mmCIF file of C-alpha atoms in Angstrom:
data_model
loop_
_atom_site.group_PDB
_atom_site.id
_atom_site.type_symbol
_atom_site.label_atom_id
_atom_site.label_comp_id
_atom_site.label_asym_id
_atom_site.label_seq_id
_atom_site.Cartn_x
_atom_site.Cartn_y
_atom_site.Cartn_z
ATOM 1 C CA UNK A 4 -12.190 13.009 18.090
ATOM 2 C CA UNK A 5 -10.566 10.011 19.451
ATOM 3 C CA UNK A 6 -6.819 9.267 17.619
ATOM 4 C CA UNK A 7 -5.661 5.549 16.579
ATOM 5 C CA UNK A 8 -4.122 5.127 19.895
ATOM 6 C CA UNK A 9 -7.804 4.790 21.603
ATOM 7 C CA UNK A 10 -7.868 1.154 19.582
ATOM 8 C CA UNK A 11 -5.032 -1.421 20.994
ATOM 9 C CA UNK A 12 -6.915 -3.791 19.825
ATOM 10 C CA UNK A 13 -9.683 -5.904 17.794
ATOM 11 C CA UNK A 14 -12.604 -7.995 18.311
ATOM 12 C CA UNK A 15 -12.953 -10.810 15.593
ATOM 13 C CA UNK A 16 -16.522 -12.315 15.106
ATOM 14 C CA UNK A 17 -17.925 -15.692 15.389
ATOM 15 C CA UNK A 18 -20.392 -17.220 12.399
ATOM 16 C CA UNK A 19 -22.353 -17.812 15.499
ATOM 17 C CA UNK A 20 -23.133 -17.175 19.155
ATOM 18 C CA UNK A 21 -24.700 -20.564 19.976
ATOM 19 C CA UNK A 22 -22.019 -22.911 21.651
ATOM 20 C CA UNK A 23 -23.108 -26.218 19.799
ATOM 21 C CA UNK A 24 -22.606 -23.955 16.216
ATOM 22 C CA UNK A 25 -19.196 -22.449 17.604
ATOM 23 C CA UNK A 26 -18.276 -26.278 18.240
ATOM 24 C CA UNK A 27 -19.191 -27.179 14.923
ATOM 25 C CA UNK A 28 -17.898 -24.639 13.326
ATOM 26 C CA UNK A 29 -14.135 -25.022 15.204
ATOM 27 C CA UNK A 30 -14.249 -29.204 14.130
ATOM 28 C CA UNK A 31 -15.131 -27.964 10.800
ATOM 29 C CA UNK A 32 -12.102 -25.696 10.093
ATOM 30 C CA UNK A 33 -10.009 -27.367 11.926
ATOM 31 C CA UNK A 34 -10.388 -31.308 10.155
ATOM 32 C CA UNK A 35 -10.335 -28.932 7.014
ATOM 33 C CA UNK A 36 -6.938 -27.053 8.469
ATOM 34 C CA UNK A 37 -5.226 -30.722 9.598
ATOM 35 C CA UNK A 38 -6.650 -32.030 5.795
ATOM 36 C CA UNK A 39 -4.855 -29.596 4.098
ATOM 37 C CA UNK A 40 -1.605 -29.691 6.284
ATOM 38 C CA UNK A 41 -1.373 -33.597 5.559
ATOM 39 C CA UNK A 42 -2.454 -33.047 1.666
ATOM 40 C CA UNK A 43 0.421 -30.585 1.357
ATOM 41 C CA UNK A 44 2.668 -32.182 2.702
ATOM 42 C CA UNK A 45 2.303 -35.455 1.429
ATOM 43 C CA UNK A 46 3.021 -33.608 -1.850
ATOM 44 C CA UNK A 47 6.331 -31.809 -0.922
ATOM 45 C CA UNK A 48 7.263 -35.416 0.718
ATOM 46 C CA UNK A 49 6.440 -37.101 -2.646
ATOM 47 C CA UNK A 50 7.969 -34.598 -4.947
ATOM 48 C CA UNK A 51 11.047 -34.454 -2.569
ATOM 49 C CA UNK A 52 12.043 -38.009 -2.609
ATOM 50 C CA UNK A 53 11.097 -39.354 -5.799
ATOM 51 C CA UNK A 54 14.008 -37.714 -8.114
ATOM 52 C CA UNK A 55 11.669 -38.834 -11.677
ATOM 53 C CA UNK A 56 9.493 -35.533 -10.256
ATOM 54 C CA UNK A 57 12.822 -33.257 -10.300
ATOM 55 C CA UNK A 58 11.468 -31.056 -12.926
ATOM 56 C CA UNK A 59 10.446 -27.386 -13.053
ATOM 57 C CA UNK A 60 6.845 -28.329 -13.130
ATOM 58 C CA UNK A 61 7.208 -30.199 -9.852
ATOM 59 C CA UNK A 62 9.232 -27.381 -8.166
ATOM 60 C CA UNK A 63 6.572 -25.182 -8.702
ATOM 61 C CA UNK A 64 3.798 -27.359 -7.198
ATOM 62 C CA UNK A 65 5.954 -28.255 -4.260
ATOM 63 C CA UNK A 66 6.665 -24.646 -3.582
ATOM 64 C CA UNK A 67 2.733 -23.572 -3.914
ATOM 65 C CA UNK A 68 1.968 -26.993 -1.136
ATOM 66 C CA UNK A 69 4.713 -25.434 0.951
ATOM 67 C CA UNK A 70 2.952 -21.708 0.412
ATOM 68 C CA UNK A 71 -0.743 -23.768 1.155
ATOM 69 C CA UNK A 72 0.617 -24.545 4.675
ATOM 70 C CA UNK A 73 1.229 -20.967 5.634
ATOM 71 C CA UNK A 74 -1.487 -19.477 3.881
ATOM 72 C CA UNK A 75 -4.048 -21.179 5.316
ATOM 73 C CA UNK A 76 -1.931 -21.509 9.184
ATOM 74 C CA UNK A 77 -2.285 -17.349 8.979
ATOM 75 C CA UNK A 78 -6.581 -17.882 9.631
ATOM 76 C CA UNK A 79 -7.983 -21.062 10.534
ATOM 77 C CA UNK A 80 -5.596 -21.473 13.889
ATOM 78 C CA UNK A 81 -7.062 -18.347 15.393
ATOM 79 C CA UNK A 82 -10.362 -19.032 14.549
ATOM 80 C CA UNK A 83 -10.763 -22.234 15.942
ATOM 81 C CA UNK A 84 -9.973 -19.905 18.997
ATOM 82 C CA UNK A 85 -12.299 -17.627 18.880
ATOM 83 C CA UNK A 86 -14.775 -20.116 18.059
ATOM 84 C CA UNK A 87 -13.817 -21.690 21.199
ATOM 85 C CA UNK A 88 -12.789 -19.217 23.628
ATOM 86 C CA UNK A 89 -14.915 -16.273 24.654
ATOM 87 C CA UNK A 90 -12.066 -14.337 24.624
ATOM 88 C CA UNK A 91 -12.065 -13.023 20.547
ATOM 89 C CA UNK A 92 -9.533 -10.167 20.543
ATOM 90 C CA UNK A 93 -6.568 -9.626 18.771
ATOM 91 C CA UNK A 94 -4.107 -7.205 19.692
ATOM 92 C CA UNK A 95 -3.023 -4.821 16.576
ATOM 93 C CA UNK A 96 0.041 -6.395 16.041
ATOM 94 C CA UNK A 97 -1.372 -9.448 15.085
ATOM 95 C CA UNK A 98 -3.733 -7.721 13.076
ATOM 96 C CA UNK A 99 -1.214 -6.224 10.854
ATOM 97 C CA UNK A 100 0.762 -9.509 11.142
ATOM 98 C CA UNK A 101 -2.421 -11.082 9.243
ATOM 99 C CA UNK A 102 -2.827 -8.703 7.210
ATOM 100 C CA UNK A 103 0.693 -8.733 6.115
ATOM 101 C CA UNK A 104 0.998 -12.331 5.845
ATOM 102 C CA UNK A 105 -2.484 -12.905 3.947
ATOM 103 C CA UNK A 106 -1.368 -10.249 1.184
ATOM 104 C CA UNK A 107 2.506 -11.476 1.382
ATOM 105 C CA UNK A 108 1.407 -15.230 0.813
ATOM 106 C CA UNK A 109 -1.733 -14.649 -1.610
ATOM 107 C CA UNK A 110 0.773 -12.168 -3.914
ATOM 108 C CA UNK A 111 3.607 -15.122 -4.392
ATOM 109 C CA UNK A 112 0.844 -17.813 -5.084
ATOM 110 C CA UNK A 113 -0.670 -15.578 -7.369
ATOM 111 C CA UNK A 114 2.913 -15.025 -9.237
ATOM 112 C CA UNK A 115 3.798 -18.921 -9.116
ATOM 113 C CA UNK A 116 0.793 -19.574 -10.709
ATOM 114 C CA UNK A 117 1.615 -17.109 -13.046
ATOM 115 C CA UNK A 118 5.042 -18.226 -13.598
ATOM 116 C CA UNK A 119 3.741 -22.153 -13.852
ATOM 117 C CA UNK A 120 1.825 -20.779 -16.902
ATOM 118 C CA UNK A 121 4.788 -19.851 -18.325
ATOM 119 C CA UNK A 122 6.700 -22.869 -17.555
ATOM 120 C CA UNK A 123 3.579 -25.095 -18.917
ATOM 121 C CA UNK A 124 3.889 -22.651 -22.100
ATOM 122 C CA UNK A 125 7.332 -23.092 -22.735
ATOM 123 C CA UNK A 126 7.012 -27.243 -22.240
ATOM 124 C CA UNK A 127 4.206 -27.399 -25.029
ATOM 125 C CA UNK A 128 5.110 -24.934 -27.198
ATOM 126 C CA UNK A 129 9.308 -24.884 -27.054
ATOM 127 C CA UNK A 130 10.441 -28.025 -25.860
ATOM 128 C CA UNK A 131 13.260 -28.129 -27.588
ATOM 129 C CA UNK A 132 14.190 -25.208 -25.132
ATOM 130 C CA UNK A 133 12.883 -26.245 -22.237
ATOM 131 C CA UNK A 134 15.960 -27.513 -20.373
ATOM 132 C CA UNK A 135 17.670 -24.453 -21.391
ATOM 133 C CA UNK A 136 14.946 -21.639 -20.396
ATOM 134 C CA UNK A 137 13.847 -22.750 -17.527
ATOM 135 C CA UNK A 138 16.915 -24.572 -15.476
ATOM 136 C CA UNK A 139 17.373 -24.405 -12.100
ATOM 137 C CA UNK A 140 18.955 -21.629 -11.580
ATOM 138 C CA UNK A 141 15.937 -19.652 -13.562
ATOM 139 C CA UNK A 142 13.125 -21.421 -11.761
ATOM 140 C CA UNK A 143 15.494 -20.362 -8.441
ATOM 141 C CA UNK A 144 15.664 -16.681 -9.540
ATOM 142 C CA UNK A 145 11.603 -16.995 -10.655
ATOM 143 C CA UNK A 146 10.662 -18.143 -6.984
ATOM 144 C CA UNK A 147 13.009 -15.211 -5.422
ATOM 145 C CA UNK A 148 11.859 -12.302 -7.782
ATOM 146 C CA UNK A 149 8.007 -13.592 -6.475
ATOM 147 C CA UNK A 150 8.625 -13.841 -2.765
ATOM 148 C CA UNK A 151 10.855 -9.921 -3.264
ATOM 149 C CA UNK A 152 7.994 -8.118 -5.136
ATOM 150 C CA UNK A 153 4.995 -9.829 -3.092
ATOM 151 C CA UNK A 154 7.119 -8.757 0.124
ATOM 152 C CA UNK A 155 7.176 -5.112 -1.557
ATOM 153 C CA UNK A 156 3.603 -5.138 -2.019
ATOM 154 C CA UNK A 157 2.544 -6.645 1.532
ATOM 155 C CA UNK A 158 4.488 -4.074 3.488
ATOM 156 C CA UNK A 159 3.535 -1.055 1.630
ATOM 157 C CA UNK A 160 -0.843 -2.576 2.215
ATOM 158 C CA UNK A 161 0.062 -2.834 5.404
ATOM 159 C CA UNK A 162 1.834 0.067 6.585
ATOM 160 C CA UNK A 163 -0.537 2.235 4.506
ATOM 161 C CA UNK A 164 -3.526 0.957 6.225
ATOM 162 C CA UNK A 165 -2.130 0.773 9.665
ATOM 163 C CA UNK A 166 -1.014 4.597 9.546
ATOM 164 C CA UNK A 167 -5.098 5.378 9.686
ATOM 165 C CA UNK A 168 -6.947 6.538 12.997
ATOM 166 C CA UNK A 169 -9.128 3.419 14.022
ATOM 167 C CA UNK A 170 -12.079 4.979 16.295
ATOM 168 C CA UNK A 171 -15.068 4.229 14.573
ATOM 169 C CA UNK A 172 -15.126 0.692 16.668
ATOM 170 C CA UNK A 173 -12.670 -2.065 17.181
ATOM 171 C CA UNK A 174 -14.867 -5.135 16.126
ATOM 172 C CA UNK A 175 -13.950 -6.628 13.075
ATOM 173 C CA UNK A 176 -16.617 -8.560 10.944
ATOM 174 C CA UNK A 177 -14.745 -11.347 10.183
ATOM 175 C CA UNK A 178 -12.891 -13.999 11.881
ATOM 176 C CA UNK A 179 -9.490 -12.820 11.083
ATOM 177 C CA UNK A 180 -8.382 -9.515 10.458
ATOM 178 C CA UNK A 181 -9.301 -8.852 6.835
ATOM 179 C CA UNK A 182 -8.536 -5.479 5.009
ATOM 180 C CA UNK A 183 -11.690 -4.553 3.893
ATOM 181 C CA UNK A 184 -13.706 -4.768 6.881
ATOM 182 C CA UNK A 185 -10.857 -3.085 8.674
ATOM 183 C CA UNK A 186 -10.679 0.038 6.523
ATOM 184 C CA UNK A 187 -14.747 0.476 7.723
ATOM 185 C CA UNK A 188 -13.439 0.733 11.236
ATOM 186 C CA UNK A 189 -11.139 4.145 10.156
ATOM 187 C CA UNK A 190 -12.374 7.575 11.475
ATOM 188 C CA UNK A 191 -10.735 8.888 8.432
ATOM 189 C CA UNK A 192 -11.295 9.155 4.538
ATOM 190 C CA UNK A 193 -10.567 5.917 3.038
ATOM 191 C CA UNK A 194 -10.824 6.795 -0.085
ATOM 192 C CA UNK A 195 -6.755 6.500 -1.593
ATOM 193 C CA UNK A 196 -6.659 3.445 0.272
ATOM 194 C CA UNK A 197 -9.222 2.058 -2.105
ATOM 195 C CA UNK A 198 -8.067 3.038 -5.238
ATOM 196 C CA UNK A 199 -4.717 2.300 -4.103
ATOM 197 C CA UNK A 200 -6.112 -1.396 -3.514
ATOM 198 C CA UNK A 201 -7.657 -1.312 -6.902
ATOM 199 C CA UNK A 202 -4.671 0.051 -8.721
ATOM 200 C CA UNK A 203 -2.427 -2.803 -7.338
ATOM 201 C CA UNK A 204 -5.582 -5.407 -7.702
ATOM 202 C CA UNK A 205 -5.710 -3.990 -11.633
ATOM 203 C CA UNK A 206 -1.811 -4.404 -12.450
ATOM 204 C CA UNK A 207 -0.618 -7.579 -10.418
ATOM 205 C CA UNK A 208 -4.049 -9.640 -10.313
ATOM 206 C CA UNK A 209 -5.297 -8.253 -13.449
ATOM 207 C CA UNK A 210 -1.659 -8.756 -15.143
ATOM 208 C CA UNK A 211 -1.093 -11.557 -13.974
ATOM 209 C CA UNK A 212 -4.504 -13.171 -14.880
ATOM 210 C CA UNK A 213 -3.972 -11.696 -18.723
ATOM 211 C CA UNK A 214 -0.602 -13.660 -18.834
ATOM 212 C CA UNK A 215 -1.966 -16.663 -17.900
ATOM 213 C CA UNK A 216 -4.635 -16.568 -20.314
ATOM 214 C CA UNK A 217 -2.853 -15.661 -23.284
ATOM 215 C CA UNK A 218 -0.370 -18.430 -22.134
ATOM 216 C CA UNK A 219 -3.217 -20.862 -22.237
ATOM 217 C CA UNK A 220 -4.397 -19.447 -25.843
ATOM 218 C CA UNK A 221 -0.785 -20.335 -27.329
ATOM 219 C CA UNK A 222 -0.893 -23.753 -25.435
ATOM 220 C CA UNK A 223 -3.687 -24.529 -26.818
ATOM 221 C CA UNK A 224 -3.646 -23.771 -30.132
ATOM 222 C CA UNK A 225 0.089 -25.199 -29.951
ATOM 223 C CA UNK A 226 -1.714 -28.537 -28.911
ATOM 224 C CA UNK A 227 -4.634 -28.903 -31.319
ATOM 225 C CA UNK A 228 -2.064 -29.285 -34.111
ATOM 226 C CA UNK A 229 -0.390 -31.750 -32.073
ATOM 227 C CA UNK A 230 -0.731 -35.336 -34.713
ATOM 228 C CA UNK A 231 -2.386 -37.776 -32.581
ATOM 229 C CA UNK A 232 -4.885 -37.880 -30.017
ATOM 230 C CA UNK A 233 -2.558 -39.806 -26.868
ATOM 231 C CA UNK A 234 0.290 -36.803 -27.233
ATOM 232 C CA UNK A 235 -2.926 -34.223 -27.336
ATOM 233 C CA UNK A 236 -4.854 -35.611 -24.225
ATOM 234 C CA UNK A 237 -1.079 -36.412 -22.169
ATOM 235 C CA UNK A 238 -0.049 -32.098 -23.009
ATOM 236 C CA UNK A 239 -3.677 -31.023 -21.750
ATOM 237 C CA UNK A 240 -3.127 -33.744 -18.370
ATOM 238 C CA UNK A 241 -0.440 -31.339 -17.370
ATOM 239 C CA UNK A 242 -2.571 -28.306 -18.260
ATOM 240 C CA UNK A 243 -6.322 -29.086 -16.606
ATOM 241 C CA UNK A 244 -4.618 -28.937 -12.952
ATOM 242 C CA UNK A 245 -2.694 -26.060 -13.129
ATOM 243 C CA UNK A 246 -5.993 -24.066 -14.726
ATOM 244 C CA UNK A 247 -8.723 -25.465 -12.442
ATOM 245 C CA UNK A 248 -6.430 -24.029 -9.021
ATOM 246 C CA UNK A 249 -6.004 -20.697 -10.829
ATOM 247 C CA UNK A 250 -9.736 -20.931 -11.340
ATOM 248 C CA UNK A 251 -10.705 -21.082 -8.264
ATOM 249 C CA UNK A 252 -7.947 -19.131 -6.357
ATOM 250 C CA UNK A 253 -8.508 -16.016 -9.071
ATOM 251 C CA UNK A 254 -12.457 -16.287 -8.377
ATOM 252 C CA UNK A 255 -12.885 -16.693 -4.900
ATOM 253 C CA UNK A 256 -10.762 -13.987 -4.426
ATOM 254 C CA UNK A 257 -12.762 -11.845 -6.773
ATOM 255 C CA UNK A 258 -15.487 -12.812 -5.126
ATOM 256 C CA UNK A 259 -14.684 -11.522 -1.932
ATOM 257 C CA UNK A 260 -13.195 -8.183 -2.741
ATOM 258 C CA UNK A 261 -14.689 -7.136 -6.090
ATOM 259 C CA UNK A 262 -18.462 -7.671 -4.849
ATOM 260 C CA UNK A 263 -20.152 -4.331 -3.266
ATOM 261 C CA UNK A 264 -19.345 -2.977 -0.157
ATOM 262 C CA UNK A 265 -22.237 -3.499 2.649
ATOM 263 C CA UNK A 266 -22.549 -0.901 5.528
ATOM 264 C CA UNK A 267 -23.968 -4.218 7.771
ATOM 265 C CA UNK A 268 -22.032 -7.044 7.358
ATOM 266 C CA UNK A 269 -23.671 -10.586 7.190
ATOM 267 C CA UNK A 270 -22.403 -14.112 7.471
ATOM 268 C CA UNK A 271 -22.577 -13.918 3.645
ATOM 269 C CA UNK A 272 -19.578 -11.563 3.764
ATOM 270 C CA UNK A 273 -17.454 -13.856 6.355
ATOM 271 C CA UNK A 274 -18.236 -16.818 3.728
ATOM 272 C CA UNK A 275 -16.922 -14.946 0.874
ATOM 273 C CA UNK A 276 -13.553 -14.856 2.759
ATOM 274 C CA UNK A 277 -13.710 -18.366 3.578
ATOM 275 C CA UNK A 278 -13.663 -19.205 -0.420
ATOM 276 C CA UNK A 279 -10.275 -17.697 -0.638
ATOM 277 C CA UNK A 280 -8.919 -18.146 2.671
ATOM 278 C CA UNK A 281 -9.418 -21.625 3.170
ATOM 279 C CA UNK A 282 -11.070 -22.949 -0.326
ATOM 280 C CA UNK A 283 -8.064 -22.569 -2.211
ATOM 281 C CA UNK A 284 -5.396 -24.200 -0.024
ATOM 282 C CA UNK A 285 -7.630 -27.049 0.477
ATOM 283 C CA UNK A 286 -8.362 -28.258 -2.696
ATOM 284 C CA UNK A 287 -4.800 -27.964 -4.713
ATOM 285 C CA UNK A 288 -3.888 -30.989 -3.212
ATOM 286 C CA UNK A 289 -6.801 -32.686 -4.391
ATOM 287 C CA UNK A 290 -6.568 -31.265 -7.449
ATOM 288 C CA UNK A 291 -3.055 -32.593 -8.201
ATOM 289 C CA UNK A 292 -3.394 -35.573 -6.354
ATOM 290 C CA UNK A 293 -6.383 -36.403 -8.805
ATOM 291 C CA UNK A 294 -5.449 -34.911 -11.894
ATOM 292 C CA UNK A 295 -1.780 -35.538 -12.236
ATOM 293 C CA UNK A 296 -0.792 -39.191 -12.871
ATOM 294 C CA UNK A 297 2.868 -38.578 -12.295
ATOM 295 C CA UNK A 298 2.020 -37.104 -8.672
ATOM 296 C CA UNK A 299 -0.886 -39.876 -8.051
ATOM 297 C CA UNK A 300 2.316 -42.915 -9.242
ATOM 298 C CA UNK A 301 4.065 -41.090 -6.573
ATOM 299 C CA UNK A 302 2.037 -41.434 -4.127
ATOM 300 C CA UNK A 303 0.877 -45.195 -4.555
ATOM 301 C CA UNK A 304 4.414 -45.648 -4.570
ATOM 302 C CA UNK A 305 5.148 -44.137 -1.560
ATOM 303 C CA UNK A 306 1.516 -45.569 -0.131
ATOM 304 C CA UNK A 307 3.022 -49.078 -0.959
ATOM 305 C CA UNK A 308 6.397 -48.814 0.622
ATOM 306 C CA UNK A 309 5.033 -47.676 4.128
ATOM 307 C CA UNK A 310 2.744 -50.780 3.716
ATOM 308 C CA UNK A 311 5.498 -53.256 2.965
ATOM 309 C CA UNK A 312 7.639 -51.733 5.829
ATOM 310 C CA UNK A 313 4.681 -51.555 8.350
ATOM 311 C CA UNK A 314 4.403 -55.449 7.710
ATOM 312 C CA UNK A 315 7.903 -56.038 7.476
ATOM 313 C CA UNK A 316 8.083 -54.754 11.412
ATOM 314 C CA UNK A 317 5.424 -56.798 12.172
ATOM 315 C CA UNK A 318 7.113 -60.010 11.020
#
């Protein structure tokens, strides 16, 4: 039987064969890749130089736009690639550097969200406190403990999947190097990979989901009492973003990797992955750009000065 070293390395796959489609498809992802690099940063920009946004909320969202940019730079450049090219391997390095780098940056956006929960819980329902529990130094501490245990978690995926004998074939059936459809290519039993996969899935997604909705359930019953109806609808404006992005980042990924495993894999499967490869990245911006009016001030502000300066040059 053929050992790992007969696979150096792996063939990602196209949506499509057809060159027009393959066009299409690169224009698509990347205007959605340059959309979310400017939406991003625009944020960061915004929250950076506008000191009324200096807050532990806004450190949080700035550090998830940052996060956006590499998440989504891990996928989308190579497949507009392979789209392209007709070259579509990658060597097993950069396999396990996606793989690595997908788990490493989808772990610490799954923990900030986590921790923004916490940080929404104790605005609503401690203020008094608020300066106190979370200050800098906390939020600081917060951000490192996330990026420490997600790096923890990323190596040992990684490692443990790349120390299995790949024979079976070397064509992955997605268009980057996803864990699922690699652990199909192993000649070997895959079996505590799996529940190892689950296990973590179960504790950090699972725990980290729980927290955030029993968060929610104080927040919200801390708000109801609140006396009028402007201080109710202003708490629940800083709420509605941060739950609509953990919405959609906590259910496209469960889409992806809790649906059944299919011995032939369709395009259906390579759309799963993009909902939580792309999807999420994409839309935070928009999200916060359109739901928070502190963010959206910010950015008419900063709209309106590059206006006045572009004419000022032109006088």
């Amino acid at each position: 039987m053929p050992n790992s070293t007969t696979v150096t390395e792996f063939l990602l796959t196209r949506f499509s064969d057809m060159w027009e489609l393959r066009v299409l498809h690169a224009m698509l992802f990347l205007l959605t890749y340059l959309a979310t690099l400017m939406g991003n940063l625009l944020i960061v920009i915004v929250i950076t130089f506008n000191w009324k946004l200096h807050t532990p909320m806004y450190f949080f969202i700035r550090n998830l736009s940052v996060l956006d940019m590499c998440y989504i730079s891990v996928t989308v450049p190579k497949a507009c690639v392979i789209f392209l090219l007709d070259n579509t391997a990658i060597s097993m390095t950069g396999c396990a550097a996606q793989i690595f780098l997908v788990f490493f940056l989808a772990t610490i956006e799954l923990l900030l969200l986590t921790i923004m929960a916490r940080d929404r819980y104790v605005a609503i329902c401690q203020p008094l406190h608020y300066t106190v529990i979370m200050n800098p130094r906390v939020c600081a501490q917060l951000t490192l403990a996330s990026i420490l245990s997600s790096l923890i978690h990323s190596g040992f995926q990684t490692g443990n999947t790349f120390r299995l004998p790949f024979c079976q074939s070397n064509i992955v059936h997605q268009f980057f190097c996803d864990l699922p459809s690699l652990l199909k290519l192993s000649c070997s039993d895959t079996l505590n990979n799996e529940i190892l996969i689950f296990v973590f899935a179960v504790v950090i997604a699972g725990g980290c989901f729980a927290f955030i909705i029993m968060s929610y359930i104080h927040i919200f019953s801390t708000v109801l009492k609140f006396p009028t109806r402007s201080e109710r609808g202003k708490a629940f404006s800083t709420c509605v973003p941060h739950i609509i992005v953990v919405t959609i980042f906590v259910s496209s990924g469960a889409a992806a990797y809790m649906k059944p495993t299919s011995s032939s894999p369709t395009v259906q499967d390579m759309l799963a992955s993009v909902l939580y490869s792309i999807i999420p990245p994409f839309s935070n911006p928009i999200i916060y750009s359109f739901r928070n009016k502190q963010i959206k001030d910010a950015v008419k502000s900063v709209m309106r000065r590059k206006l006045y300066s572009g004419k000022s040059i032109i006088i």
